[in-house]
Coordinates of N, CA and C in Angstrom, one line a residue:
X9 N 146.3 -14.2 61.8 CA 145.4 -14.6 60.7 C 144.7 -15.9 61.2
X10 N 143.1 -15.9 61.4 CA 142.7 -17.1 61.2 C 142.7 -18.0 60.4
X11 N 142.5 -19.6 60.3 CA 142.2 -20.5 60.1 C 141.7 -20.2 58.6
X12 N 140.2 -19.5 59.2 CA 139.4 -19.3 57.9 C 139.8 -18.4 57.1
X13 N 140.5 -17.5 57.5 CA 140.6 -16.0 56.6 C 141.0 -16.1 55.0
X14 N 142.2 -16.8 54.9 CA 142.2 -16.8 53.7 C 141.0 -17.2 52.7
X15 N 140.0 -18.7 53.1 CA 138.5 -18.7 52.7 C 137.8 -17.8 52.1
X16 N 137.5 -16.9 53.6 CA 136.9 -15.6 53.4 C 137.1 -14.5 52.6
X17 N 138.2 -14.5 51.9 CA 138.9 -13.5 51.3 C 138.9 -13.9 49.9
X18 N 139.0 -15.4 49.9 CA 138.4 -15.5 48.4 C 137.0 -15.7 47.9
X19 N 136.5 -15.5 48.9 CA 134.9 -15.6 48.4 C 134.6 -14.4 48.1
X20 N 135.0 -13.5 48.8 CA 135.0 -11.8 48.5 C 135.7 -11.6 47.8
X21 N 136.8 -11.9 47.7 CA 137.5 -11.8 46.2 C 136.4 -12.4 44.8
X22 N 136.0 -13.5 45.2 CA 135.5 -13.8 44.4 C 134.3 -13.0 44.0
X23 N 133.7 -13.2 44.1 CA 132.1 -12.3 44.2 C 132.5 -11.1 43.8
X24 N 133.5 -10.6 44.4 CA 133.9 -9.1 43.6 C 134.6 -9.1 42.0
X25 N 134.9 -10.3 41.8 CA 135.4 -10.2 40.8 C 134.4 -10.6 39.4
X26 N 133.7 -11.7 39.9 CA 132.5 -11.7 39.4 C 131.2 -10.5 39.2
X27 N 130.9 -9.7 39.9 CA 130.9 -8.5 39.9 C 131.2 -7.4 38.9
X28 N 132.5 -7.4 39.4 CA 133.1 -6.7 38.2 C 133.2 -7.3 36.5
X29 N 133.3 -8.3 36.3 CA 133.5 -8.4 34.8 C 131.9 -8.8 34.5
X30 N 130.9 -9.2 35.4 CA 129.5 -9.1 34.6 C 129.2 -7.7 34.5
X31 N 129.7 -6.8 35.7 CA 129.6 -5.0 35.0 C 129.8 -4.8 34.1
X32 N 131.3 -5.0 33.3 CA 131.4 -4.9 31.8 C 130.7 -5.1 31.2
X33 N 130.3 -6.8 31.4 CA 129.6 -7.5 30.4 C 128.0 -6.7 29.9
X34 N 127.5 -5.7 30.8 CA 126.5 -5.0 30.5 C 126.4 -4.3 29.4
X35 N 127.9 -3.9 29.3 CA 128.1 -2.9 28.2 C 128.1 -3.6 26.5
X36 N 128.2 -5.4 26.7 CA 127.8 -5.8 25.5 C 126.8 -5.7 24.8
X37 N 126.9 -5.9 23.5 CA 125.2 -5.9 22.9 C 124.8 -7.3 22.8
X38 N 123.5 -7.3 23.0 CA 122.8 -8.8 22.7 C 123.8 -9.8 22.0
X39 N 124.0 -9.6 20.7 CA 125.0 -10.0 19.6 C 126.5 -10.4 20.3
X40 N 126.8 -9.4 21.0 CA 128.6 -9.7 21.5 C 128.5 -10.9 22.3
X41 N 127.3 -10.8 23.4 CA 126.9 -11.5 24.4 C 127.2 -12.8 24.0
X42 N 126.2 -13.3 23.1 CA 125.8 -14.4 22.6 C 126.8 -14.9 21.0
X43 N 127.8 -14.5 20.6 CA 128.8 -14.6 19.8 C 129.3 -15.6 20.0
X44 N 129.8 -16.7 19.0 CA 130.4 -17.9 19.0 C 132.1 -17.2 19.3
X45 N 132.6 -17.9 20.5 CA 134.1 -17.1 20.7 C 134.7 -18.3 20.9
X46 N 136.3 -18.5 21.2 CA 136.9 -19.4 21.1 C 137.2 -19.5 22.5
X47 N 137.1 -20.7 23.4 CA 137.6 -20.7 24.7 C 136.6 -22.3 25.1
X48 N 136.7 -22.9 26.0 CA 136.0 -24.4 26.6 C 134.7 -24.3 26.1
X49 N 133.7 -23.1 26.9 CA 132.6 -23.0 26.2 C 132.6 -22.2 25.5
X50 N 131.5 -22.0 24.2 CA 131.9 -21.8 22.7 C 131.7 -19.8 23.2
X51 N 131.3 -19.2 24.1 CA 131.0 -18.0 23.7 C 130.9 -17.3 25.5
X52 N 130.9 -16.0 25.4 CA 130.8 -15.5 27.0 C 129.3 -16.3 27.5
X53 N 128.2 -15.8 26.8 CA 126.6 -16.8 27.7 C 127.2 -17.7 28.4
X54 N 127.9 -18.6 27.5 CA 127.7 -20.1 28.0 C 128.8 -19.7 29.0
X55 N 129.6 -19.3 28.6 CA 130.8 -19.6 29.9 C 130.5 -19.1 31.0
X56 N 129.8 -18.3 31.4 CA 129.2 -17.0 32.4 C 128.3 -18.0 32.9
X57 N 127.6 -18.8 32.0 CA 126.6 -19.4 32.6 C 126.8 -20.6 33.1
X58 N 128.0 -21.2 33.0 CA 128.9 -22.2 33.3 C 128.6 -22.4 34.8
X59 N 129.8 -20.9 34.8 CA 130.2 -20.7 36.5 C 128.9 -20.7 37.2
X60 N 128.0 -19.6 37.3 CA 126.4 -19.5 37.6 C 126.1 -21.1 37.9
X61 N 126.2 -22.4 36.8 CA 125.3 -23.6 37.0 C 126.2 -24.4 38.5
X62 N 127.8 -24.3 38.2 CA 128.4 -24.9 39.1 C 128.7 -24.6 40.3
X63 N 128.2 -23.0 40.2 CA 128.1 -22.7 42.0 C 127.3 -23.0 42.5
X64 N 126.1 -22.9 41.3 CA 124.7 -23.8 42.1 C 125.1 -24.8 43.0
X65 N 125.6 -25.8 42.1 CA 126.2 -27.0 42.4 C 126.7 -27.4 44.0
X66 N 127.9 -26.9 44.0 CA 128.8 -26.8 44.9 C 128.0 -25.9 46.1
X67 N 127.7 -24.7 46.1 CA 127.3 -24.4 47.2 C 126.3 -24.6 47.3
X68 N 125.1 -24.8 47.2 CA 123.6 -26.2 47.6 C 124.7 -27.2 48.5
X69 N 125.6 -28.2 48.1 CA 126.1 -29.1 48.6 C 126.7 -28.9 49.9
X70 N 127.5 -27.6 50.0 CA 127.8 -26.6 51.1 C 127.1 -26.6 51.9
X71 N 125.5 -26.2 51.5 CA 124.6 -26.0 52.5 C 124.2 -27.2 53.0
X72 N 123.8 -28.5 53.0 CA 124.0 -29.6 53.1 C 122.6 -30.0 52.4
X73 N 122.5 -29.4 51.1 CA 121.3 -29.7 49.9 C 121.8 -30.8 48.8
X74 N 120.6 -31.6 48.3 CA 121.3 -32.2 47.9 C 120.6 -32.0 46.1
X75 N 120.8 -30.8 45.2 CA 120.4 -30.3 44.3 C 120.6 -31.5 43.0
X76 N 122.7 -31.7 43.4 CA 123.1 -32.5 42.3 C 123.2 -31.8 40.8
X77 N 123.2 -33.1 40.2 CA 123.2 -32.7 38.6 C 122.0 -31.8 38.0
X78 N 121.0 -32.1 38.4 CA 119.4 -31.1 38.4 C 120.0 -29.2 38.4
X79 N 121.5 -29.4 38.5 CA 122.2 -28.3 38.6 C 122.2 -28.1 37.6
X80 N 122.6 -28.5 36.5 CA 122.8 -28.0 34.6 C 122.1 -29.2 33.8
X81 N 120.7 -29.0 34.8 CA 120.0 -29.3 33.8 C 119.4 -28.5 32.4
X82 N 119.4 -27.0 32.7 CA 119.4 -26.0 32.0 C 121.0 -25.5 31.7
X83 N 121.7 -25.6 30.9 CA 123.3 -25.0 30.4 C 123.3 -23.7 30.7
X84 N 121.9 -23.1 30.2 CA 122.1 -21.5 30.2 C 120.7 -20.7 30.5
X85 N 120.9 -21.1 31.9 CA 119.4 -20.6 32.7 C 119.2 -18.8 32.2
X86 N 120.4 -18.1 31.9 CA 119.9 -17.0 32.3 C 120.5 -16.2 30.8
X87 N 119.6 -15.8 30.2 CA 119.6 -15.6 28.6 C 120.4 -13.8 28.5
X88 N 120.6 -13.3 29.5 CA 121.1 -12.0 29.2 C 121.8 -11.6 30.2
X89 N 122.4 -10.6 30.3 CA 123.9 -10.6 31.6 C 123.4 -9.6 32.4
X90 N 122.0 -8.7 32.6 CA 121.7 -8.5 33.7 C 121.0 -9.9 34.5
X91 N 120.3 -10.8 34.1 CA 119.4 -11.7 35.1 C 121.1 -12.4 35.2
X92 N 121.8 -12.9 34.3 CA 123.4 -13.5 35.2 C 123.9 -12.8 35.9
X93 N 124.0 -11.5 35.9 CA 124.6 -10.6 36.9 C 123.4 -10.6 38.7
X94 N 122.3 -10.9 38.1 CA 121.7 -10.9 39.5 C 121.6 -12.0 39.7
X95 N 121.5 -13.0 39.4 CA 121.4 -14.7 39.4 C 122.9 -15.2 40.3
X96 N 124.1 -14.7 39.5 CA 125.6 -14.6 40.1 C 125.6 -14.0 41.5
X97 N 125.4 -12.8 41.6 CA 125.2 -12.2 43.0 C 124.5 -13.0 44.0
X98 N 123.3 -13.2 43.8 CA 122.5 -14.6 44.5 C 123.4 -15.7 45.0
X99 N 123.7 -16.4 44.1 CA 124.9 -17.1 44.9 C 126.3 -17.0 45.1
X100 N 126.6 -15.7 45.1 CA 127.9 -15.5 45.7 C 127.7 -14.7 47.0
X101 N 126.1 -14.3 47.1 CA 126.1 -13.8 48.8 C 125.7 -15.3 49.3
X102 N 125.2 -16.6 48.9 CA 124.7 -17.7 50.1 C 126.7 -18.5 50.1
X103 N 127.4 -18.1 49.1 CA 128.6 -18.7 49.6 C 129.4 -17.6 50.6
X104 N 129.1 -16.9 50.3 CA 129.4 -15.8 51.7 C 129.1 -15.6 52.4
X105 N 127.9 -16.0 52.7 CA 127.2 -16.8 54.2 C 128.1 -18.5 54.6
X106 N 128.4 -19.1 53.7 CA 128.5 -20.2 53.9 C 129.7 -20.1 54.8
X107 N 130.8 -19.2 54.3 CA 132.3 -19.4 54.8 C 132.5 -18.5 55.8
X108 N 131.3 -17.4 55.5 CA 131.2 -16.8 56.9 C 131.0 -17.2 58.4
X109 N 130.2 -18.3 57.8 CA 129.7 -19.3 59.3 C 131.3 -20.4 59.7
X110 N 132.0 -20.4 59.3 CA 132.9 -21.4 59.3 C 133.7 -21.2 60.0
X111 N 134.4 -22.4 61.2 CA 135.3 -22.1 61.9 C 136.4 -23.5 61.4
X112 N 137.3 -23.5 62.2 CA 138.7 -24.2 61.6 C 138.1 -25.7 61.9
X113 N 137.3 -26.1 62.6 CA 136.6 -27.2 62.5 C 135.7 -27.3 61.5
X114 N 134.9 -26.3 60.7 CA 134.1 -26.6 59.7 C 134.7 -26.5 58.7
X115 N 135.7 -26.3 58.8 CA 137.4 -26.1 57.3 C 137.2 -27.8 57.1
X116 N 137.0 -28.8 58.0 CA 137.2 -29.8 58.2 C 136.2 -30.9 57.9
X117 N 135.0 -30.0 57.6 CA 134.0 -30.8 58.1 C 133.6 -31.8 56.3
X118 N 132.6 -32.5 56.5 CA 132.8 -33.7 55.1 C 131.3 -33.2 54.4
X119 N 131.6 -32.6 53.1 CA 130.3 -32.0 52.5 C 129.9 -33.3 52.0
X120 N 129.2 -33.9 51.8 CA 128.4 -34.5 50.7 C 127.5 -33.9 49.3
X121 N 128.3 -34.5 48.0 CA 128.1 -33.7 46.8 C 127.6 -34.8 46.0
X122 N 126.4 -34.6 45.9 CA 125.6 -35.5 45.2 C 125.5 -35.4 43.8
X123 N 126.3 -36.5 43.2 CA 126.8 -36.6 41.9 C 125.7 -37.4 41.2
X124 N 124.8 -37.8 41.4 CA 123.5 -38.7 40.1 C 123.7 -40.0 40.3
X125 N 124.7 -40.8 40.4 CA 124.9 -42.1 40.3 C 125.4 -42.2 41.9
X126 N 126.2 -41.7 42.2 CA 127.3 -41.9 43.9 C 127.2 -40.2 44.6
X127 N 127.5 -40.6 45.7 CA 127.5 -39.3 46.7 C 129.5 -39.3 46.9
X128 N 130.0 -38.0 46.6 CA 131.2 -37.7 46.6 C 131.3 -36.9 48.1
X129 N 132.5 -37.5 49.1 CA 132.5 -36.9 50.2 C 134.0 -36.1 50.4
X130 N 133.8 -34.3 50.4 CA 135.0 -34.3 50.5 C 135.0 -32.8 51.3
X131 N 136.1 -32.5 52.1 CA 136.5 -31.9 53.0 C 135.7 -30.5 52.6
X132 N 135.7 -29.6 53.3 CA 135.3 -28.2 52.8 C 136.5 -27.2 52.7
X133 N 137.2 -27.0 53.5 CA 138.5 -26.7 52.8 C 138.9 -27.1 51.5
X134 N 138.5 -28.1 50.8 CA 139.1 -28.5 49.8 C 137.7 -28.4 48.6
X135 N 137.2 -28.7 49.1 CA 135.9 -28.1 48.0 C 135.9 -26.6 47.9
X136 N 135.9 -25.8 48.4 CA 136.0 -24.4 48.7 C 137.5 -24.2 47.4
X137 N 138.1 -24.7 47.8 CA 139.8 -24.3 47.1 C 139.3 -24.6 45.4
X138 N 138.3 -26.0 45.4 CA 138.1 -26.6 43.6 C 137.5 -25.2 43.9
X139 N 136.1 -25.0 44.3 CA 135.2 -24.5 43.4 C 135.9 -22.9 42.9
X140 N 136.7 -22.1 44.2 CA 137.7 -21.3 43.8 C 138.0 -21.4 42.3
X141 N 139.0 -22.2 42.5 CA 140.2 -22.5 41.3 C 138.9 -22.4 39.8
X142 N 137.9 -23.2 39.7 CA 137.3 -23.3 38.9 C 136.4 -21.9 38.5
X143 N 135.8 -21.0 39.0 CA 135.5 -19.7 38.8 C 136.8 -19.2 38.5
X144 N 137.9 -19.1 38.7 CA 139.0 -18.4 38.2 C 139.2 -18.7 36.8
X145 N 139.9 -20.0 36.5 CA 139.7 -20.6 35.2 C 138.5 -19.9 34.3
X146 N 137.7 -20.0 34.7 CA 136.8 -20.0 33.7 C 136.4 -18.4 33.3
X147 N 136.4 -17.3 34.3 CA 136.6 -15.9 34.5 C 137.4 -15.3 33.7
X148 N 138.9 -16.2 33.5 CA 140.0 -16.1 32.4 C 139.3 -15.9 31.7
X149 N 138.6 -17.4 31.1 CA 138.4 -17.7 29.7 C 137.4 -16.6 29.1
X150 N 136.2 -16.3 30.1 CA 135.5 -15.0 29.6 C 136.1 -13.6 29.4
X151 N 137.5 -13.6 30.4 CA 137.8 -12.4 30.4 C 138.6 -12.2 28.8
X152 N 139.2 -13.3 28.5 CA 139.9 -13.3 27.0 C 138.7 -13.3 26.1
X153 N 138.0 -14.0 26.2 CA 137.1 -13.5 25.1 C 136.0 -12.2 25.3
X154 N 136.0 -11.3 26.4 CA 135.6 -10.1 26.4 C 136.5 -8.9 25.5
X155 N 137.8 -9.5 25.7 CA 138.7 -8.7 24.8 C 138.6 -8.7 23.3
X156 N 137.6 -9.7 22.7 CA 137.2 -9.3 21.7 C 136.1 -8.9 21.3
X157 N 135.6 -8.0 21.9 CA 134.5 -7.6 22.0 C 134.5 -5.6 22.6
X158 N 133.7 -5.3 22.3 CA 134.2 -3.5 22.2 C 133.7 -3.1 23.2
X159 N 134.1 -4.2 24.6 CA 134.2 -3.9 25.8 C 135.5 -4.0 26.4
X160 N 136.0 -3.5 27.1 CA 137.6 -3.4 27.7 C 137.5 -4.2 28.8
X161 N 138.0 -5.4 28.9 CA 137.9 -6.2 30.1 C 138.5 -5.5 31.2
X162 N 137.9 -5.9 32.2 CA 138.3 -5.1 33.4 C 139.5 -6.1 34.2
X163 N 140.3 -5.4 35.1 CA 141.1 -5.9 35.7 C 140.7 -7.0 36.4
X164 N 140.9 -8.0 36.8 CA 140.9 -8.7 37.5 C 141.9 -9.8 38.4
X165 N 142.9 -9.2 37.7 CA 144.2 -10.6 38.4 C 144.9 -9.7 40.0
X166 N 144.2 -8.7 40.8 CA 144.7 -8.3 41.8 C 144.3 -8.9 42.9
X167 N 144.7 -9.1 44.1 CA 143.6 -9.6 45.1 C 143.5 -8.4 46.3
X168 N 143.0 -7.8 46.3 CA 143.0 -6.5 47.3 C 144.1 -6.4 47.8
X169 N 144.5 -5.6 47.1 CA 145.8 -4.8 47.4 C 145.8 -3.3 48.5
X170 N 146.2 -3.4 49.6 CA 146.1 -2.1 50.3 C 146.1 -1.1 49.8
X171 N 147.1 -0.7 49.1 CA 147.6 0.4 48.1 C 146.3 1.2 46.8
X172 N 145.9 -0.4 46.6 CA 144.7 0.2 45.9 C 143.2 0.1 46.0
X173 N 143.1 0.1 47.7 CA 141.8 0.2 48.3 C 140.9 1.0 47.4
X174 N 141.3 2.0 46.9 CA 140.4 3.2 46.7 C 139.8 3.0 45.2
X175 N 140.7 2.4 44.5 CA 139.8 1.9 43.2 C 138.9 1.1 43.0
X176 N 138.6 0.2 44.0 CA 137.4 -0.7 44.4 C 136.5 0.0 45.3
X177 N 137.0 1.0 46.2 CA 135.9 1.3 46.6 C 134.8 1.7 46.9
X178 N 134.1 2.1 45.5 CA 132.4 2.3 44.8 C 132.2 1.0 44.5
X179 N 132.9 0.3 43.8 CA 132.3 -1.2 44.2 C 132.0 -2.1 45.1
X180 N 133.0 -2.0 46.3 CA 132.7 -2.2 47.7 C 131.4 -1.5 48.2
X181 N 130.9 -0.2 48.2 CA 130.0 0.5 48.4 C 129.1 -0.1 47.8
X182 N 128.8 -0.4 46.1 CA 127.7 -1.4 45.8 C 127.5 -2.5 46.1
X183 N 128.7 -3.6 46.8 CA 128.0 -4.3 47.1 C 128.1 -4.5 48.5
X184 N 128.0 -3.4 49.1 CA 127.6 -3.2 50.6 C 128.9 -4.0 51.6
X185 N 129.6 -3.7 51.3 CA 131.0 -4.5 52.1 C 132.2 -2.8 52.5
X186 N 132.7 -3.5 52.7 CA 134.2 -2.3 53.7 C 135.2 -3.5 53.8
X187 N 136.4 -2.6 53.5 CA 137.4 -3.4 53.5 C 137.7 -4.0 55.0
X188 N 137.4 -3.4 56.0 CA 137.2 -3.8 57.7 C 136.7 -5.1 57.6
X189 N 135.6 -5.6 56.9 CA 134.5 -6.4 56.9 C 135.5 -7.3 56.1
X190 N 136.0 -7.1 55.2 CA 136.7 -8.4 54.1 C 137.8 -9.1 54.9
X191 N 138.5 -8.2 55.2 CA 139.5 -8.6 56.1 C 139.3 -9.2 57.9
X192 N 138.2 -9.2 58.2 CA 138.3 -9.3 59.9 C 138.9 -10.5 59.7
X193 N 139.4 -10.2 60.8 CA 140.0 -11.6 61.6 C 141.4 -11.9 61.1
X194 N 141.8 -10.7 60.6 CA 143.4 -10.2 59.9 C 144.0 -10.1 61.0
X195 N 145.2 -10.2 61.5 CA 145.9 -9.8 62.2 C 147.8 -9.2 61.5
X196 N 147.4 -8.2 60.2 CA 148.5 -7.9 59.6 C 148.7 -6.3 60.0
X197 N 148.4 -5.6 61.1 CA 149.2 -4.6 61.8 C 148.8 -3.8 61.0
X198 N 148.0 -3.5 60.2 CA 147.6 -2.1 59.2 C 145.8 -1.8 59.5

């Protein structure tokens, strides 16, 4: 296993997972969408549109842009969960570029994340891990409050499981990936 791989696998993890529960979210009505629910932010829009503002964030900074807070200047750039669903995808292919390009030296390398007042300088390995951890969190929180709503939240607590290649893979097909591709640079004998 490389350096990067694990990276790589959660960005694809990620993206796929994001993916998947804005799929559901199609199935809401305007009304469910936009429903005051209980969770950090007051409803799915906002929280969907959360994640959407702060990947802006983080990956602009990745790229070595310096966007900043001009990130959420808008809370909720995208008023319905198809343009979030395509808005989302958009930046979860430039962070898939991002970690794509990365070798065990660029795990290392010092992003500068332009905060409004001060420039925050921190590892990419370790930015990569927040912004992770923070789309998970917040994925939760939508996925709990999709449960009340007469959509069936979809799975999401697996991380590509060999065994269950085959249920992902029309989704893999839409978003143009192969498990070959998620995994290179694997060295686990399967």
């Amino acid at each position: 296993m490389t350096d990067v791989l694990p990276y790589r696998t959660m960005a694809y993890n990620n993206a796929w997972a994001n993916h998947r529960l804005l799929t559901a979210c199609l199935g809401l009505t305007p009304e469910e969408f936009t429903a005051k629910r209980t969770g950090f932010f007051p409803g799915l829009r906002a929280t969907l549109n959360h994640v959407l503002i702060i990947d802006h964030f983080y990956v602009d900074a990745m790229e070595g842009g310096t966007l900043g807070p001009a990130a959420w200047a808008d809370q909720e750039p995208c008023a319905t969960v198809a343009a979030l669903k395509e808005a989302q995808a958009a930046v979860d292919r430039r962070l898939l570029k991002v970690v794509e390009a990365l070798d065990a030296a660029g795990l290392q390398r010092i992003v500068s994340v332009h905060r409004g007042t001060s420039i925050q300088r921190e590892r990419m390995d370790r930015l990569l891990l927040h912004l992770f951890q923070h789309q998970v969190h917040h994925r939760g929180q939508a996925h709990a409050m999709l449960s009340g709503t007469s959509v069936s939240p979809p799975q999401l607590d697996e991380f590509f499981s060999v065994g269950e290649a085959p249920l992902r893979a029309s989704e893999f097909a839409e978003l143009g990936w192969t498990e070959e591709q998620v995994w290179s640079g694997a060295d686990d004998g399967i």
